[in-house]
CSV table of C-alpha atoms and ligand atoms in Angstrom, one decimal:
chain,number,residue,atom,x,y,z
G,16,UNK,CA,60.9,-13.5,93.5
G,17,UNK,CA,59.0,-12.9,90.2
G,18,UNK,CA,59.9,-9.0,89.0
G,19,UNK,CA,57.6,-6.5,87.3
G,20,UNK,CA,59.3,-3.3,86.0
G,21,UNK,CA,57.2,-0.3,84.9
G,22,UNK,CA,59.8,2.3,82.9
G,23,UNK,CA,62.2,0.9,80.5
G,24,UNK,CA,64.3,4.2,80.3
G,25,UNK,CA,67.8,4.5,82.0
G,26,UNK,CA,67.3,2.7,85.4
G,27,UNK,CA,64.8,0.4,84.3
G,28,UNK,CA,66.6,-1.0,81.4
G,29,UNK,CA,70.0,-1.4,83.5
G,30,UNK,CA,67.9,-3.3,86.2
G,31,UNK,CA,66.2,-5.7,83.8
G,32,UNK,CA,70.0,-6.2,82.5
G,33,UNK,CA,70.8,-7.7,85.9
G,34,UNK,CA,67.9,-9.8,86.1
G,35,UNK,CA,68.9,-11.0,82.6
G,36,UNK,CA,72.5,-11.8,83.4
G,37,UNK,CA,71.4,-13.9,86.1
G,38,UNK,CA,73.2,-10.9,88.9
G,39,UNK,CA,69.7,-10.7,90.5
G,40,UNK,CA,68.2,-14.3,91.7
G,41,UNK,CA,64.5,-13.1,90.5
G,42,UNK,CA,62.9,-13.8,87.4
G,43,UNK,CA,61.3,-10.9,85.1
G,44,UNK,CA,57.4,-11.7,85.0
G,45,UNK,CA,55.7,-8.5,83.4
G,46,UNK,CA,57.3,-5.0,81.5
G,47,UNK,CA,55.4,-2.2,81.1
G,48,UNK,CA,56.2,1.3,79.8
G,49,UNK,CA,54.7,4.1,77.7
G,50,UNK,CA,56.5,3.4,74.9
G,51,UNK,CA,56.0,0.2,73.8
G,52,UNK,CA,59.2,-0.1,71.6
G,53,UNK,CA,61.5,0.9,74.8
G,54,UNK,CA,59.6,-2.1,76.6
G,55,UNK,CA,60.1,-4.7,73.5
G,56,UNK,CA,64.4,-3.3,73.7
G,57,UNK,CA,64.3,-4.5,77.3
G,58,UNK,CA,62.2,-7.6,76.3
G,59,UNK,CA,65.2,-8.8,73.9
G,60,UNK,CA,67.7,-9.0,76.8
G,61,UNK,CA,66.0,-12.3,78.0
G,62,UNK,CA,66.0,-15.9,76.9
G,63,UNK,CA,62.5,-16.6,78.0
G,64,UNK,CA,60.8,-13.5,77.1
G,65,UNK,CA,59.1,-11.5,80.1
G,66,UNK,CA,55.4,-10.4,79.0
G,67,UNK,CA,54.8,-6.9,77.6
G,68,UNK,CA,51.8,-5.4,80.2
G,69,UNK,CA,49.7,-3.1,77.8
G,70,UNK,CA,48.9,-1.1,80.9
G,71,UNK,CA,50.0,-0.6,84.2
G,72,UNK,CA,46.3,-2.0,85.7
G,73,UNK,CA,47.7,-5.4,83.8
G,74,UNK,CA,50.6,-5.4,86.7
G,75,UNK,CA,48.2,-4.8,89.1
G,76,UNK,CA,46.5,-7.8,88.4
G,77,UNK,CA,49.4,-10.2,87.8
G,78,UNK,CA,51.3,-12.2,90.1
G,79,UNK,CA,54.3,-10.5,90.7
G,80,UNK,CA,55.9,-10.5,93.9
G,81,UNK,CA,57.8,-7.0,93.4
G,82,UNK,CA,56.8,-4.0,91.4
G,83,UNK,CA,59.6,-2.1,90.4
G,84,UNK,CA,58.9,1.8,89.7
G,85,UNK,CA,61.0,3.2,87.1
G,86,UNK,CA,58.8,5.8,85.5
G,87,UNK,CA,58.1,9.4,87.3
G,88,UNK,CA,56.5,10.7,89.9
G,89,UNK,CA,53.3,10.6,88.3
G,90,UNK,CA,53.0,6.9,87.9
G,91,UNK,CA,53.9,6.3,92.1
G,92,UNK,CA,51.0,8.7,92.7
G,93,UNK,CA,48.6,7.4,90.5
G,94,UNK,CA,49.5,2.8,91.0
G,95,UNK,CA,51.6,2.9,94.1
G,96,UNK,CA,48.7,2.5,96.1
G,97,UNK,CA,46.8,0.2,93.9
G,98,UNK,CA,49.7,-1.9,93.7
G,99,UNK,CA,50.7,-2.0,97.1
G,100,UNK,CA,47.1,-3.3,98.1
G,101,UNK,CA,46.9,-6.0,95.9
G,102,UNK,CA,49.7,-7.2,98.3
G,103,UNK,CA,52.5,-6.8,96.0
G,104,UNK,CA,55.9,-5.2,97.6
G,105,UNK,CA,57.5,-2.0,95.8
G,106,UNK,CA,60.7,-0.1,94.9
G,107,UNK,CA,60.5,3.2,93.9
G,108,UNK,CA,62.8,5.2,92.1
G,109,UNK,CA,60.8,8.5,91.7
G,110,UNK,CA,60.9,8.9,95.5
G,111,UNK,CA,59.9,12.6,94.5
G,112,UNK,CA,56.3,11.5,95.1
G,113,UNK,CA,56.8,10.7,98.5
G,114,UNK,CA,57.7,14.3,99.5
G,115,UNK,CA,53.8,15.3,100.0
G,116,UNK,CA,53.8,13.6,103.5
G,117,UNK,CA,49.8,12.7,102.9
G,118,UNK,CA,50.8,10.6,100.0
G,119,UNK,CA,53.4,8.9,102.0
G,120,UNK,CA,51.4,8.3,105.1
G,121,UNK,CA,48.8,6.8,102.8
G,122,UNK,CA,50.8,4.4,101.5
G,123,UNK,CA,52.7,4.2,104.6
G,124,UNK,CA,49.2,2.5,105.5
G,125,UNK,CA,48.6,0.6,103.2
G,126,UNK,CA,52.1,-1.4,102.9
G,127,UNK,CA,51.5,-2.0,106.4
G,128,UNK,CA,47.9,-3.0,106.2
G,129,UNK,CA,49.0,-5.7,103.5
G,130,UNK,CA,51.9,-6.6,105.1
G,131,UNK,CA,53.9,-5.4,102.0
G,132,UNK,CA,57.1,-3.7,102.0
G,133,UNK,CA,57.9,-0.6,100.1
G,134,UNK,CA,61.6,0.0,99.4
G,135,UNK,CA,63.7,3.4,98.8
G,136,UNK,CA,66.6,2.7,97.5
G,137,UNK,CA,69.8,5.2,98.0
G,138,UNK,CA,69.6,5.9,94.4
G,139,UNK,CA,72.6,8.7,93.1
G,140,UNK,CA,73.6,9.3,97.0
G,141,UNK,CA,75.6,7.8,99.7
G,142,UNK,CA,75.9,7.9,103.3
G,143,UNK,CA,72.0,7.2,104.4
G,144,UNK,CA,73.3,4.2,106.1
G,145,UNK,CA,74.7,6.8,108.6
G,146,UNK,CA,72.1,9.4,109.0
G,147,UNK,CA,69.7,6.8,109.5
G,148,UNK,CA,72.3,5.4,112.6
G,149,UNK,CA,73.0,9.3,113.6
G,150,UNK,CA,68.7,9.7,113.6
G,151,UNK,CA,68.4,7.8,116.2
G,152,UNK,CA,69.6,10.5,118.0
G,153,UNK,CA,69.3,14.1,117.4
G,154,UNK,CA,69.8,15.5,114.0
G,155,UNK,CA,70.6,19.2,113.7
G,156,UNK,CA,71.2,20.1,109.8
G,157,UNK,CA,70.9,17.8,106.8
G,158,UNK,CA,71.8,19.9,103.6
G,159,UNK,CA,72.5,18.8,100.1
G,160,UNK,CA,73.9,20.8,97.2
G,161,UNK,CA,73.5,19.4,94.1
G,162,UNK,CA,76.0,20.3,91.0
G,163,UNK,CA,75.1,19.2,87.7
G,164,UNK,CA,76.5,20.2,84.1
G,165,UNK,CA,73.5,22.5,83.1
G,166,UNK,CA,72.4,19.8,80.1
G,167,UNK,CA,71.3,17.9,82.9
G,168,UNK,CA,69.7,20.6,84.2
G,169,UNK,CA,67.2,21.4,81.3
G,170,UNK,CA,63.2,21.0,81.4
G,171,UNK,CA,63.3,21.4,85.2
G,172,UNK,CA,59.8,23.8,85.7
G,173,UNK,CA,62.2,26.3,88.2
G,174,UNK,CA,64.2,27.2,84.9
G,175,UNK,CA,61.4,27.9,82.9
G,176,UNK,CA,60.1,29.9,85.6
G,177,UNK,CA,62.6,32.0,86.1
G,178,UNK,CA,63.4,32.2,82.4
G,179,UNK,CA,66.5,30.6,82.6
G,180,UNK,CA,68.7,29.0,79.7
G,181,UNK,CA,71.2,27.0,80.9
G,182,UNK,CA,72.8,27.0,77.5
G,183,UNK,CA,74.0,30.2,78.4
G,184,UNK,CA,75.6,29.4,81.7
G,185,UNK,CA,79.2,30.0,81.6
G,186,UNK,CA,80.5,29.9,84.9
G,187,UNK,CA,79.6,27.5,88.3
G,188,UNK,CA,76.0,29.5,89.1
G,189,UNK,CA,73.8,28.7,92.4
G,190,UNK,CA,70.3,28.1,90.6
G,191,UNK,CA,68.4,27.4,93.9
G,192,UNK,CA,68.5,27.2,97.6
G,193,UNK,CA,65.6,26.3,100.0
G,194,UNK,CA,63.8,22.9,101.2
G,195,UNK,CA,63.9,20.1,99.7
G,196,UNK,CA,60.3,19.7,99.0
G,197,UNK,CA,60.3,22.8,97.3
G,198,UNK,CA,63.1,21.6,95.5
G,199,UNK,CA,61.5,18.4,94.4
G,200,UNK,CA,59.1,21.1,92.9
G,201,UNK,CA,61.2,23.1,90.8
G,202,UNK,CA,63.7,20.4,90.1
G,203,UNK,CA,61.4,17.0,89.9
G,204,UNK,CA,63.8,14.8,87.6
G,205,UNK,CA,67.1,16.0,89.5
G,206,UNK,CA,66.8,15.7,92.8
G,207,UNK,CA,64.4,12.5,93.8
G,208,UNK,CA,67.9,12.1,96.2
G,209,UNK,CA,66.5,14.8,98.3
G,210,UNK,CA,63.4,12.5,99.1
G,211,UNK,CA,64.8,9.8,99.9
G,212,UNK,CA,68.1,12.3,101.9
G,213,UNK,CA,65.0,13.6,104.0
G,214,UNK,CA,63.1,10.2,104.9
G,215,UNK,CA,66.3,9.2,105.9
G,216,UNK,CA,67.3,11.8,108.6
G,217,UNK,CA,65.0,14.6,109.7
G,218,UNK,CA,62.1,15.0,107.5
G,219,UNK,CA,61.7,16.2,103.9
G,220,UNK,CA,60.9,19.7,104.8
G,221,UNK,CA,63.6,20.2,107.3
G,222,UNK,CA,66.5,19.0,105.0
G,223,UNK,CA,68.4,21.6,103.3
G,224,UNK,CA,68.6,21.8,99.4
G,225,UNK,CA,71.0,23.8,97.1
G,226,UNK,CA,71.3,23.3,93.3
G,227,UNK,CA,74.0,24.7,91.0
G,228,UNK,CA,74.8,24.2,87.6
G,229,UNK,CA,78.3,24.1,86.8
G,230,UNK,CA,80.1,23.9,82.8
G,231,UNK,CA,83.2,23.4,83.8
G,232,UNK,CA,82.2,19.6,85.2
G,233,UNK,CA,80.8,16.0,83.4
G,234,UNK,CA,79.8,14.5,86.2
G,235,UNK,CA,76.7,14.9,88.7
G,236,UNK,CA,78.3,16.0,92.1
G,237,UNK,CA,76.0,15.5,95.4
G,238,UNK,CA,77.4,16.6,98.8
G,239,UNK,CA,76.0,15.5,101.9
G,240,UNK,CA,76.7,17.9,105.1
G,241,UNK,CA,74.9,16.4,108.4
G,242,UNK,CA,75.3,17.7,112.3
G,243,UNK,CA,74.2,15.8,115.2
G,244,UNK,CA,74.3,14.3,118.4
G,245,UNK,CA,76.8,11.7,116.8
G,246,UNK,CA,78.9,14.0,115.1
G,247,UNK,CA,79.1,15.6,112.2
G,248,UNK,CA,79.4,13.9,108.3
G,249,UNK,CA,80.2,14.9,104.7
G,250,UNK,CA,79.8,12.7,101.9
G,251,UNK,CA,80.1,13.6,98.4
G,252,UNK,CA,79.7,11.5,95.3
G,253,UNK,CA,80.8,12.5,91.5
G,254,UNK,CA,78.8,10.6,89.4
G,255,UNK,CA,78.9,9.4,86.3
G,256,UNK,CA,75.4,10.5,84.2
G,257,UNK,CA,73.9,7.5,82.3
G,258,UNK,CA,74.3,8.1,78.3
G,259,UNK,CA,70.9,7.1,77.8
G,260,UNK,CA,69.2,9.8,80.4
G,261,UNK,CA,71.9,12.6,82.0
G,262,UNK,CA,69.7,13.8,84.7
G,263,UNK,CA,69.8,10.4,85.6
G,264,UNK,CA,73.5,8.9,87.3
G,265,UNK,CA,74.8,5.7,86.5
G,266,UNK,CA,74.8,4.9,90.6
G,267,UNK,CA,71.2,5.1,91.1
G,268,UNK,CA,70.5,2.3,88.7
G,269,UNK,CA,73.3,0.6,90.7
G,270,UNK,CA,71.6,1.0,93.6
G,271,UNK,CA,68.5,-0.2,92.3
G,272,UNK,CA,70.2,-3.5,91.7
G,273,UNK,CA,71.9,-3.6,95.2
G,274,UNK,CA,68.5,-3.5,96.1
G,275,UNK,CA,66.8,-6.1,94.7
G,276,UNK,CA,70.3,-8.5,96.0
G,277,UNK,CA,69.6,-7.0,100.0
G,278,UNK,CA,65.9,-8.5,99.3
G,279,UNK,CA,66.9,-11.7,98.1
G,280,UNK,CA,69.9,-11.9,100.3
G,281,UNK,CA,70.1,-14.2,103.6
G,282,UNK,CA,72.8,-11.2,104.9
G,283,UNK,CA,72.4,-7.2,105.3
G,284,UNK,CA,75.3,-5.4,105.7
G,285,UNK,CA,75.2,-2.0,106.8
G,286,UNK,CA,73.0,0.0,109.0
V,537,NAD,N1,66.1,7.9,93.3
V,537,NAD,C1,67.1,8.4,92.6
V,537,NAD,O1,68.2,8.6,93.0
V,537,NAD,C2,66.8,8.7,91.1
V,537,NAD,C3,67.9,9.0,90.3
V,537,NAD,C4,67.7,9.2,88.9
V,537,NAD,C5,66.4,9.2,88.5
V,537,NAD,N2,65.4,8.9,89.3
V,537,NAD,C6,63.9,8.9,88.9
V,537,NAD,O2,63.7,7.6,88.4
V,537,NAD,C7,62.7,7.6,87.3
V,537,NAD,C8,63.3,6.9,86.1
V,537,NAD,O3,64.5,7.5,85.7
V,537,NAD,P1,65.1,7.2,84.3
V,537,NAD,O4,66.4,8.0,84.2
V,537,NAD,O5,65.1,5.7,84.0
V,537,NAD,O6,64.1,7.9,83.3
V,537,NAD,P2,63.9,7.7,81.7
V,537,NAD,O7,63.2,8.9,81.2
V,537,NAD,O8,65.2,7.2,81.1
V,537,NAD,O9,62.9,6.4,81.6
V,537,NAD,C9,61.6,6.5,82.1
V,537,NAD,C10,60.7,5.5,81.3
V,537,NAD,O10,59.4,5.4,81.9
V,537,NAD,C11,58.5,5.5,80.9
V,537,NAD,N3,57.2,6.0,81.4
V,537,NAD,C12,57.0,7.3,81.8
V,537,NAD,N4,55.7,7.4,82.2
V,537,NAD,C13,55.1,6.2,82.1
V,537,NAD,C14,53.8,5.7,82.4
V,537,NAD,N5,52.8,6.5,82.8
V,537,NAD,N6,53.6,4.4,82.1
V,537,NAD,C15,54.5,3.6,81.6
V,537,NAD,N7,55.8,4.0,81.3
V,537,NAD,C16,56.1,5.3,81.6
V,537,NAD,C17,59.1,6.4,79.8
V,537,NAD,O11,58.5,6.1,78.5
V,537,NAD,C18,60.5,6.0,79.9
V,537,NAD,O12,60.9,4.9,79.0
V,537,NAD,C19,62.5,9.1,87.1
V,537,NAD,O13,61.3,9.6,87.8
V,537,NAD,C20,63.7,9.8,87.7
V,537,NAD,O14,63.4,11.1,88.1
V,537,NAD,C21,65.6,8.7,90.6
C-alpha cells in the first residue's frame, strides 16, 4: 500500500514513525504539510526518502493508494473530495469536518462512486466497537464529557467567545454542554472524538456533549455513557496528551496506526 500523509504535526509525525520502523506493511510515497521544515523532520525518519509534495493538488495527482489526513478540518473540506475521486482511499483524523451532514453525504457519494474507502479511525476514544454492535438496535442516549487540563483547552473559538481565560481556572469548571456538532464548533481541535462518537451510534446531532476544564489533572479524560436496547455502557479513557501538541492524546495517533495494520491485515478483530 503506498502512503501519502498531509500534516506532519503530532499524529502525522507518529504515523510516518510506524511506516518507518517497518510496524505498518506500507511504504511512504508523498508528505505534504504547510510547513515545509515539519515535512523535511518527518522525511529524515526514512532510509529511502518519501517525496516532499509542494502542495496538496501534487497528492492528488500522485499514485498513492491511501491519503492520510493529518492537518485540520479545513484541509478534509477543501481535498477530501478531490482526493477521494481520483480513486484514492482516505483516513481522516479531523473527523470534525464530517459533522455538517452535507459534507459527509457528499463524500459519502463519492467514495462510493469510486469504489474508495474512507476510514474514521477511533482516534483518543474507546468503546465504538460496541455502540456500533448496540446501533443495530435502538440507541437511546450517547453523551460524552470531555475533561482536559485547561492548557489544552486554549484557542478553542467558545473561550474567546465567552471571554474566558483558562489560565485563570482554579478549580474542575463545566465550560460547555450541548450537541456535539455545536461542540465541534466551539471546541474544533478538542473534540473531533465527538464526530467520529456520533457516526458511530445515533447521529452527530443527537449525541450528547459536555466539556470541562479541570487543573487539578495531566491527562485528557473522555467518558463515554450509552443506553439502549442492548444495555447500557460506560467507557472512560485518561489519556496521555502528546508533548508535541496537548490538545492532541497520544492514543489517537495510536489509533491511527492500528488503522492503517486493520487495512493491511488478512484478520479484523472486533465489531
Ligand atoms: N480523531 C481524533 O481523535 C483526533 C485527536 C486529536 C487530534 N485530531 C485532529 O487531527 C488533526 C491533526 O492533529 P495534530 O495534533 O497532529 O495537529 P498538529 O497541529 O500537531 O499538526 C498538524 C500539522 O498539519 C499542518 N497543516 C495544517 N494545515 C495544513 C494545510 N492546509 N496543508 C498542509 N499542512 C497543513 C500543520 O502545519 C501541522 O504541522 C487536527 O485537526 C486535530 O484536531 C483528531
Amino acid at each position: 500500500m503506498r502512503v501519502a500523509i498531509i500534516g506532519c504535526g503530532a499524529i502525522g509525525s507518529i504515523i510516518a514513525k510506524a511506516i518507518a520502523d517497518g510496524a505498518v506493511p506500507a511504504e511512504l510515497v508523498l508528505l505534504c504539510d504547510a510547513d515545509r521544515k515539519a515535512a523535511e523532520k518527518v522525511s529524515g525518519f526514512f532510509k529511502r526518502k518519501p517525496r516532499i509534495a509542494e502542495s496538496i493538488e501534487e497528492i492528488v495527482n500522485s499514485n498513492a493508494d491511501l491519503v492520510v489526513e493529518a492537518a485540520s478540518q479545513g484541509v478534509v473540506k477543501l481535498f477530501a473530495p478531490k482526493i477521494l475521486s481520483s480513486k484514492k482511499s482516505m483516513m481522516l483524523m479531523s473527523v470534525g469536518a464530517l459533522a455538517d451532514e452535507k459534507f459527509f453525504d457528499k463524500i459519502k457519494k463519492v467514495a462510493e462512486k469510486k469504489r474508495v474507502k474512507l476510514y474514521l479511525p477511533s482516534g483518543a476514544i474507546g468503546g465504538l466497537d460496541a455502540l456500533k454492535s448496540a446501533s443495530a438496535a435502538k440507541i437511546y442516549e450517547v453523551t460524552l464529557t470531555t475533561t482536559k487540563p485547561p492548557n489544552a483547552l486554549k484557542g478553542a473559538p467558545y473561550l474567546t467567545e465567552k471571554g474566558i481565560d483558562v489560565g485563570k481556572i482554579r478549580k474542575k469548571t463545566i465550560l460547555y454542554e450541548g450537541s456535539a456538532t455545536e461542540a465541534i464548533k466551539k471546541f474544533p481541535a478538542n473534540v473531533n472524538v465527538a464526530a467520529t462518537l456520533g457516526l458511530a451510534g445515533i447521529g452527530v446531532k443527537k449525541t450528547k456533549v459536555r466539556v470541562a476544564a479541570d487543573p487539578s489533572i495531566d491527562k485528557n479524560v473522555h467518558e463515554i455513557f450509552a443506553r439502549g436496547d442492548f444495555g447500557e455502557f460506560k467507557f472512560k479513557v485518561e489519556n496521555v496528551p502528546s508533548p508535541q501538541n496537548p490538545r492532541t492524546s497520544y492514543l489517537a495517533a495510536l489509533s491511527a496506526i492500528a488503522t492503517l495494520k486493520k487495512i493491511t491485515s488478512p484478520v479484523e478483530i472486533g465489531t
